[in-house]
Tab-separated table of C-alpha atoms in Angstrom:
chain	number	residue	atom	x	y	z
A	105	MET	CA	-79.721	-201.218	68.538
A	106	GLU	CA	-76.513	-200.696	66.565
A	107	THR	CA	-73.447	-202.774	67.222
A	108	LEU	CA	-70.146	-200.922	67.452
A	109	LYS	CA	-67.614	-202.739	65.321
A	110	LEU	CA	-64.038	-202.351	66.481
A	111	SER	CA	-61.175	-202.499	64.028
A	112	ALA	CA	-59.291	-205.754	63.964
A	113	ASN	CA	-56.140	-203.624	63.923
A	114	PRO	CA	-56.749	-200.885	66.521
A	115	SER	CA	-53.172	-199.659	66.495
A	116	GLY	CA	-53.414	-199.047	62.754
A	117	ARG	CA	-56.699	-197.205	63.214
A	118	TRP	CA	-55.188	-194.921	65.835
A	119	ARG	CA	-52.147	-194.302	63.704
A	120	SER	CA	-54.435	-193.201	60.893
A	121	LEU	CA	-56.342	-190.822	63.184
A	122	VAL	CA	-53.132	-189.357	64.551
A	123	CYS	CA	-51.805	-188.795	61.025
A	124	GLN	CA	-55.019	-187.053	60.039
A	125	CYS	CA	-54.823	-184.779	63.077
A	126	LEU	CA	-51.212	-183.931	62.360
A	127	LEU	CA	-52.069	-183.054	58.769
A	128	VAL	CA	-54.858	-180.729	59.937
A	129	LEU	CA	-52.551	-179.049	62.452
A	130	ALA	CA	-49.848	-178.631	59.835
A	131	PHE	CA	-52.345	-177.086	57.430
A	132	LEU	CA	-53.597	-174.646	60.084
A	133	ALA	CA	-50.065	-173.714	61.071
A	134	ALA	CA	-49.202	-172.997	57.458
A	135	MET	CA	-52.114	-170.607	56.977
A	136	PRO	CA	-51.163	-166.932	57.228
A	137	CYS	CA	-52.392	-164.832	60.129
A	138	ALA	CA	-55.591	-162.912	59.394
A	139	ASN	CA	-53.877	-159.593	60.169
A	140	ALA	CA	-50.752	-160.425	58.173
A	141	THR	CA	-51.116	-157.182	56.166
A	142	THR	CA	-50.954	-154.917	59.224
A	143	TYR	CA	-47.464	-153.964	60.365
A	144	THR	CA	-46.247	-151.964	63.351
A	145	LEU	CA	-43.247	-149.721	62.846
A	146	PRO	CA	-40.738	-149.894	65.731
A	147	LYS	CA	-39.492	-146.414	64.720
A	148	ALA	CA	-41.291	-143.592	62.924
A	149	ASP	CA	-38.626	-143.379	60.215
A	150	ASP	CA	-38.643	-147.100	59.378
A	151	THR	CA	-39.231	-147.675	55.674
A	152	VAL	CA	-39.392	-151.468	55.268
A	153	VAL	CA	-42.190	-153.761	56.461
A	154	GLY	CA	-42.955	-157.473	56.265
A	155	GLU	CA	-40.858	-160.539	55.564
A	156	ASP	CA	-40.299	-162.807	52.594
A	157	GLN	CA	-40.877	-166.492	53.228
A	158	THR	CA	-40.945	-169.860	51.521
A	159	ILE	CA	-43.765	-172.377	51.592
A	160	ILE	CA	-44.213	-175.935	50.347
A	161	THR	CA	-47.286	-176.670	48.259
A	162	VAL	CA	-49.796	-179.433	48.803
A	163	TYR	CA	-51.652	-181.035	45.934
A	164	GLU	CA	-54.810	-178.906	46.392
A	165	ASP	CA	-52.932	-175.613	46.004
A	166	THR	CA	-53.125	-173.150	43.137
A	167	LEU	CA	-51.003	-170.021	42.987
A	168	TYR	CA	-54.192	-167.973	42.778
A	169	ASP	CA	-55.489	-169.354	46.076
A	170	LEU	CA	-52.096	-168.957	47.721
A	171	ALA	CA	-51.788	-165.378	46.487
A	172	ARG	CA	-55.092	-164.481	48.110
A	173	ALA	CA	-54.193	-166.297	51.329
A	174	TYR	CA	-50.889	-164.429	51.620
A	175	SER	CA	-52.275	-161.000	50.618
A	176	LEU	CA	-50.615	-160.924	47.207
A	177	GLY	CA	-51.851	-160.255	43.723
A	178	SER	CA	-51.767	-163.358	41.545
A	179	GLU	CA	-49.083	-161.900	39.262
A	180	GLU	CA	-46.897	-161.039	42.273
A	181	LEU	CA	-46.672	-164.696	43.231
A	182	ILE	CA	-46.438	-166.018	39.670
A	183	ARG	CA	-43.649	-163.587	38.751
A	184	VAL	CA	-41.311	-164.692	41.558
A	185	ASN	CA	-41.936	-168.384	40.898
A	186	PRO	CA	-41.267	-168.729	37.149
A	187	GLY	CA	-41.815	-172.111	35.600
A	188	VAL	CA	-44.464	-173.127	38.139
A	189	ASP	CA	-47.892	-173.916	36.693
A	190	PRO	CA	-50.228	-171.459	38.498
A	191	TRP	CA	-53.190	-173.844	38.296
A	192	LEU	CA	-51.364	-177.130	38.952
A	193	PRO	CA	-48.128	-176.423	40.810
A	194	GLY	CA	-48.176	-179.932	42.275
A	195	ALA	CA	-47.340	-181.091	45.782
A	196	GLY	CA	-43.936	-180.478	47.312
A	197	LYS	CA	-43.034	-177.359	45.307
A	198	VAL	CA	-40.995	-174.764	47.232
A	199	LEU	CA	-42.426	-171.308	46.514
A	200	VAL	CA	-41.108	-167.869	47.363
A	201	VAL	CA	-43.745	-165.634	48.973
A	202	PRO	CA	-42.648	-161.968	48.626
A	203	GLY	CA	-44.024	-160.307	51.741
A	204	ARG	CA	-41.386	-157.608	52.289
A	205	HIS	CA	-42.136	-154.087	51.045
A	206	ILE	CA	-40.332	-150.756	50.920
A	207	LEU	CA	-42.827	-148.042	51.776
A	208	PRO	CA	-43.554	-145.684	48.863
A	209	PRO	CA	-41.849	-142.277	48.926
A	210	GLY	CA	-43.794	-139.234	49.988
A	211	PRO	CA	-46.081	-138.442	52.923
A	212	HIS	CA	-47.114	-141.385	55.078
A	213	GLU	CA	-50.741	-140.408	55.472
A	214	GLY	CA	-54.093	-141.587	54.215
A	215	ILE	CA	-54.114	-144.039	51.307
A	216	VAL	CA	-51.276	-144.415	48.820
A	217	VAL	CA	-51.662	-146.616	45.722
A	218	ASN	CA	-48.493	-147.420	43.769
A	219	LEU	CA	-49.672	-148.495	40.319
A	220	PRO	CA	-46.603	-150.503	39.132
A	221	GLU	CA	-46.664	-152.378	42.422
A	222	HIS	CA	-50.421	-153.019	42.189
A	223	ARG	CA	-50.518	-152.329	45.919
A	224	LEU	CA	-52.395	-150.051	48.324
A	225	TYR	CA	-50.906	-148.690	51.551
A	226	TYR	CA	-53.012	-147.185	54.328
A	227	TYR	CA	-51.483	-145.119	57.117
A	228	PRO	CA	-53.957	-144.895	60.026
A	229	LYS	CA	-53.600	-141.856	62.250
A	230	PRO	CA	-51.782	-143.161	65.349
A	231	LYS	CA	-53.544	-142.742	68.654
A	232	ARG	CA	-51.765	-140.644	71.253
A	233	GLY	CA	-48.936	-142.763	72.597
A	234	GLY	CA	-49.967	-145.636	70.336
A	235	PRO	CA	-47.891	-147.487	67.768
A	236	ILE	CA	-47.418	-146.403	64.162
A	237	GLU	CA	-49.142	-148.923	61.893
A	238	ILE	CA	-49.111	-149.622	58.159
A	239	ILE	CA	-51.817	-151.627	56.414
A	240	THR	CA	-51.189	-152.864	52.871
A	241	TYR	CA	-53.220	-154.843	50.321
A	242	PRO	CA	-52.826	-155.960	46.690
A	243	VAL	CA	-55.118	-154.234	44.190
A	244	SER	CA	-56.088	-154.245	40.537
A	245	ILE	CA	-55.695	-151.091	38.470
A	246	GLY	CA	-57.043	-149.769	35.165
A	247	LYS	CA	-56.429	-151.629	31.920
A	248	MET	CA	-55.583	-150.183	28.524
A	249	ASP	CA	-57.631	-147.098	27.595
A	250	TRP	CA	-59.113	-147.113	31.116
A	251	ARG	CA	-56.050	-146.050	33.080
A	252	THR	CA	-56.187	-145.229	36.765
A	253	PRO	CA	-55.475	-141.491	37.186
A	254	LEU	CA	-52.369	-140.229	38.983
A	255	GLY	CA	-52.278	-137.470	41.567
A	256	VAL	CA	-53.838	-136.552	44.891
A	257	THR	CA	-57.549	-137.004	45.525
A	258	HIS	CA	-59.737	-138.031	48.469
A	259	VAL	CA	-62.671	-140.228	49.473
A	260	ILE	CA	-65.984	-138.433	48.987
A	261	GLN	CA	-68.485	-141.252	49.641
A	262	LYS	CA	-68.729	-144.735	51.124
A	263	GLN	CA	-71.309	-147.356	50.143
A	264	LYS	CA	-72.099	-150.778	51.547
A	265	ASP	CA	-73.819	-153.123	49.086
A	266	PRO	CA	-73.491	-150.606	46.250
A	267	THR	CA	-75.528	-150.604	43.072
A	268	TRP	CA	-73.482	-150.432	39.876
A	269	TYR	CA	-74.609	-148.173	37.057
A	270	PRO	CA	-72.309	-149.094	34.152
A	271	PRO	CA	-71.206	-145.999	32.213
A	272	GLU	CA	-72.373	-145.855	28.612
A	273	SER	CA	-68.813	-146.351	27.380
A	274	VAL	CA	-68.494	-149.558	29.402
A	275	ARG	CA	-71.859	-150.839	28.172
A	276	LYS	CA	-70.771	-150.139	24.606
A	277	GLU	CA	-67.539	-152.080	25.112
A	278	HIS	CA	-69.417	-155.093	26.491
A	279	ALA	CA	-72.053	-154.936	23.759
A	280	GLU	CA	-69.360	-154.987	21.086
A	281	ALA	CA	-67.845	-158.042	22.780
A	282	GLY	CA	-71.220	-159.826	22.734
A	283	ASP	CA	-71.694	-159.452	26.492
A	284	PRO	CA	-74.399	-156.780	26.926
A	285	LEU	CA	-74.806	-155.201	30.348
A	286	PRO	CA	-77.987	-153.948	31.999
A	287	ALA	CA	-78.285	-150.275	32.887
A	288	LYS	CA	-78.281	-151.178	36.568
A	289	VAL	CA	-76.755	-154.039	38.607
A	290	GLY	CA	-78.030	-154.330	42.167
A	291	PRO	CA	-76.187	-155.743	45.172
A	292	GLY	CA	-75.355	-159.423	45.054
A	293	PRO	CA	-72.955	-161.975	43.602
A	294	ASP	CA	-73.233	-160.549	40.062
A	295	ASN	CA	-72.178	-157.051	41.075
A	296	PRO	CA	-68.556	-156.372	40.027
A	297	LEU	CA	-68.227	-153.738	42.769
A	298	GLY	CA	-68.527	-156.387	45.456
A	299	ALA	CA	-69.998	-155.521	48.851
A	300	TYR	CA	-68.121	-152.273	49.568
A	301	ALA	CA	-67.176	-149.194	47.566
A	302	MET	CA	-65.399	-145.910	48.352
A	303	ARG	CA	-65.854	-143.148	45.805
A	304	LEU	CA	-62.955	-140.821	44.960
A	305	ALA	CA	-63.159	-137.180	43.952
A	306	ALA	CA	-60.975	-137.862	40.883
A	307	GLY	CA	-62.772	-137.808	37.534
A	308	ASN	CA	-65.869	-136.133	38.989
A	309	GLY	CA	-66.495	-139.143	41.198
A	310	THR	CA	-66.241	-141.805	38.501
A	311	TYR	CA	-63.397	-143.739	40.193
A	312	LEU	CA	-63.870	-146.107	43.119
A	313	ILE	CA	-61.911	-148.276	45.506
A	314	HIS	CA	-64.132	-151.350	45.710
A	315	GLY	CA	-64.425	-155.097	46.117
A	316	THR	CA	-65.012	-157.623	43.385
A	317	ASN	CA	-66.956	-160.712	42.396
A	318	ASN	CA	-63.890	-161.950	40.497
A	319	PRO	CA	-61.085	-162.161	43.080
A	320	ILE	CA	-58.809	-164.215	40.828
A	321	ALA	CA	-58.055	-161.036	38.838
A	322	VAL	CA	-56.849	-158.968	41.800
A	323	GLY	CA	-53.337	-157.735	41.116
A	324	LEU	CA	-53.854	-157.275	37.373
A	325	ALA	CA	-54.520	-154.277	35.134
A	326	VAL	CA	-58.096	-155.287	34.353
A	327	THR	CA	-60.421	-152.591	35.712
A	328	HIS	CA	-62.069	-149.610	34.032
A	329	GLY	CA	-59.810	-147.284	36.020
A	330	CYS	CA	-61.070	-148.229	39.478
A	331	ILE	CA	-58.995	-149.821	42.237
A	332	ARG	CA	-60.238	-153.325	42.937
A	333	MET	CA	-59.572	-155.316	46.123
A	334	TYR	CA	-60.134	-158.835	47.439
A	335	PRO	CA	-63.544	-159.087	49.176
A	336	ASP	CA	-62.004	-159.806	52.598
A	337	ASP	CA	-59.514	-156.964	52.215
A	338	VAL	CA	-62.026	-154.285	51.293
A	339	SER	CA	-64.372	-155.400	54.093
A	340	ALA	CA	-61.501	-154.904	56.563
A	341	LEU	CA	-60.424	-151.543	55.111
A	342	PHE	CA	-63.882	-150.028	54.590
A	343	PRO	CA	-64.741	-149.289	58.251
A	344	LEU	CA	-61.307	-147.714	58.848
A	345	ILE	CA	-61.606	-145.047	56.139
A	346	PRO	CA	-63.483	-141.848	56.974
A	347	VAL	CA	-64.900	-139.677	54.208
A	348	GLY	CA	-62.284	-137.071	53.368
A	349	THR	CA	-59.315	-139.465	53.663
A	350	PRO	CA	-56.577	-138.309	51.250
A	351	VAL	CA	-55.674	-140.731	48.461
A	352	ARG	CA	-52.397	-140.405	46.546
A	353	LEU	CA	-52.020	-142.359	43.296
A	354	ILE	CA	-48.384	-142.711	42.201
A	355	ASN	CA	-46.305	-144.426	39.518
A	356	GLN	CA	-43.111	-145.532	41.294
A	357	PRO	CA	-41.604	-148.711	39.780
A	358	VAL	CA	-38.280	-148.346	41.644
A	359	LYS	CA	-38.093	-147.937	45.431
A	360	VAL	CA	-35.003	-147.789	47.636
A	361	ALA	CA	-34.354	-147.820	51.371
A	362	TRP	CA	-31.385	-147.652	53.714
A	363	ILE	CA	-31.122	-150.263	56.467
A	364	ASP	CA	-27.998	-150.232	58.658
A	365	GLY	CA	-25.882	-148.760	55.878
A	366	GLU	CA	-27.181	-151.156	53.218
A	367	LEU	CA	-28.946	-149.928	50.086
A	368	LEU	CA	-32.086	-151.981	49.421
A	369	LEU	CA	-33.726	-152.010	46.005
A	370	GLU	CA	-37.271	-153.050	45.076
A	371	ALA	CA	-38.277	-152.952	41.410
A	372	HIS	CA	-41.593	-153.639	39.683
A	373	PRO	CA	-42.529	-153.689	35.995
A	374	PRO	CA	-43.170	-150.079	34.946
A	375	VAL	CA	-46.666	-149.029	33.930
A	376	ASP	CA	-47.333	-147.089	30.739
A	377	ALA	CA	-49.884	-144.345	30.150
A	378	GLN	CA	-52.562	-146.977	29.522
A	379	GLY	CA	-51.916	-148.817	32.793
A	380	GLN	CA	-50.145	-151.735	31.125
A	381	SER	CA	-46.929	-153.224	32.488
A	382	PHE	CA	-44.009	-153.385	30.068
A	383	GLU	CA	-40.397	-154.542	30.029
A	384	PRO	CA	-38.196	-152.057	31.858
A	385	ASN	CA	-35.591	-149.982	30.058
A	386	ILE	CA	-32.511	-150.753	32.139
A	387	ASP	CA	-30.826	-147.412	31.448
A	388	GLN	CA	-33.935	-145.536	32.556
A	389	PHE	CA	-34.297	-147.797	35.595
A	390	SER	CA	-30.657	-147.194	36.478
A	391	ASP	CA	-31.250	-143.447	36.254
A	392	LEU	CA	-34.184	-143.831	38.638
A	393	LEU	CA	-31.951	-145.728	41.058
A	394	SER	CA	-29.296	-143.005	40.887
A	395	ALA	CA	-31.948	-140.339	41.488
A	396	ALA	CA	-33.326	-142.273	44.459
A	397	VAL	CA	-29.854	-142.553	45.994
A	398	GLY	CA	-29.460	-138.776	45.752
A	399	ASN	CA	-26.441	-137.167	47.402
A	400	THR	CA	-25.525	-140.193	49.475
A	401	THR	CA	-22.137	-141.657	48.638
A	402	VAL	CA	-22.719	-145.336	48.074
A	403	ALA	CA	-20.825	-148.275	46.638
A	404	ILE	CA	-23.290	-149.939	44.278
A	405	HIS	CA	-22.802	-153.363	42.740
A	406	TRP	CA	-24.142	-152.218	39.387
A	407	ASP	CA	-24.081	-155.593	37.663
A	408	TYR	CA	-26.275	-157.050	40.398
A	409	ALA	CA	-28.441	-153.907	40.579
A	410	ARG	CA	-29.110	-154.119	36.841
A	411	GLU	CA	-30.027	-157.786	37.228
A	412	VAL	CA	-32.541	-156.877	39.951
A	413	LEU	CA	-33.922	-154.060	37.797
A	414	GLN	CA	-34.227	-156.378	34.794
A	415	LYS	CA	-36.139	-159.020	36.770
A	416	ALA	CA	-38.434	-156.393	38.322
A	417	ASP	CA	-40.123	-159.087	40.403
A	418	GLY	CA	-40.711	-156.994	43.523
A	419	VAL	CA	-38.276	-158.974	45.706
A	420	ILE	CA	-36.073	-156.652	47.760
A	421	ALA	CA	-32.322	-157.029	47.224
A	422	THR	CA	-29.250	-155.428	48.813
A	423	VAL	CA	-27.358	-153.761	45.967
A	424	GLY	CA	-24.991	-151.361	47.709
A	425	LEU	CA	-23.271	-150.170	50.867
A	426	GLU	CA	-22.926	-146.655	52.191
A	427	ALA	CA	-19.364	-145.490	51.599
A	428	GLU	CA	-17.313	-143.310	53.947
A	429	LEU	CA	-15.096	-140.671	52.390
A	430	PRO	CA	-11.728	-139.880	54.059
A	431	ASN	CA	-11.896	-136.814	56.322
A	432	ASP	CA	-8.157	-136.073	56.277
A	433	PRO	CA	-7.389	-133.896	53.210
A	434	ALA	CA	-3.678	-134.621	53.645
A	435	ALA	CA	-4.159	-138.335	53.419
A	436	PRO	CA	-2.846	-139.842	50.191
A	437	PRO	CA	-5.651	-140.548	47.748
A	438	SER	CA	-6.641	-144.164	47.364
A	439	PRO	CA	-8.161	-145.722	44.253
A	440	PRO	CA	-11.959	-145.336	44.328
A	441	PRO	CA	-14.090	-148.474	44.577
A	442	PRO	CA	-15.314	-149.689	41.190
A	443	ALA	CA	-18.953	-148.836	41.802
A	444	THR	CA	-19.178	-145.662	43.863
A	445	ALA	CA	-22.040	-143.365	42.887
A	446	THR	CA	-23.128	-139.936	44.061
A	447	ALA	CA	-25.894	-137.696	42.845
A	448	THR	CA	-23.545	-136.200	40.253
A	449	GLU	CA	-22.450	-139.521	38.806
A	450	THR	CA	-24.316	-141.711	36.402
A	451	PRO	CA	-24.482	-145.527	36.453
A	452	ASP	CA	-22.323	-145.730	33.337
A	453	SER	CA	-19.593	-143.677	34.958
A	454	VAL	CA	-19.147	-146.202	37.741
A	455	SER	CA	-19.977	-149.510	36.145
A	456	LYS	CA	-16.797	-150.070	34.257
């Protein structure tokens, strides 16, 4: 028969247990909700979803684990937290988690993948009288010489536990790198397609939206043209997508939105013809911003807007206010604000 040995300092023992419980509760409270990538639009014409937040690291954290937990690509989180070691950020670091997104321009239907953003948006068909929902996930896109194609396509096939048949060109690439591939890779942990795959009509069916056995690379331009997702994300999306779902692949590094008369700007590193991100040309980015503003008369803080465009870190910023023009033609003219732009004006004409 065992003898139960009580601590000589019971109050200290209880304090230790209480501290452990509080730490567990704090950890659970800090974890993001499982459906954190599903947003409900209060109004059909709303164009911004999600919220940015800050978190404090604990010593076990890596930015790669945190990115996956908060439905971000690894580069998304690293880019907005410069100077932080992604593998050893250390305890007590305050990190920005960019969770706010401007919806891509164009029809809000089916799947939309914005390549510079490395992000997929899915617009489920709302049920009669039901809410309008948006589901969004980070993705990987094609690397150099294996770019993800642009344009409109659709899902032609769905596969659970797919078998991968590496194309001859891919096998040749791996063989030259000293990493030969078999002609066939069955389902399992070694399959780079993961557990779920959705085949697109683009490229005669050679492009897929699929999972991965290497989740740390989600959010990068590393694929052979396919769209790669975190395992948990693709398992959640797969049952929602019927065959025939339209898929629109776009290259939109600059997005804008109007909220209560404020001009919001979201910029991401542009993607070249080979799928690689590169440093933005500020003049070209400014032209994109002017084009996005269109005919709306707006007072833009161009110095700040250019700073946001230069950083291109995906964090939404307010860069302008809608301007009201005087309705009385007899009213004496007043000096224009220093940064008022219309569709006929260029950034340079208003930035002086």
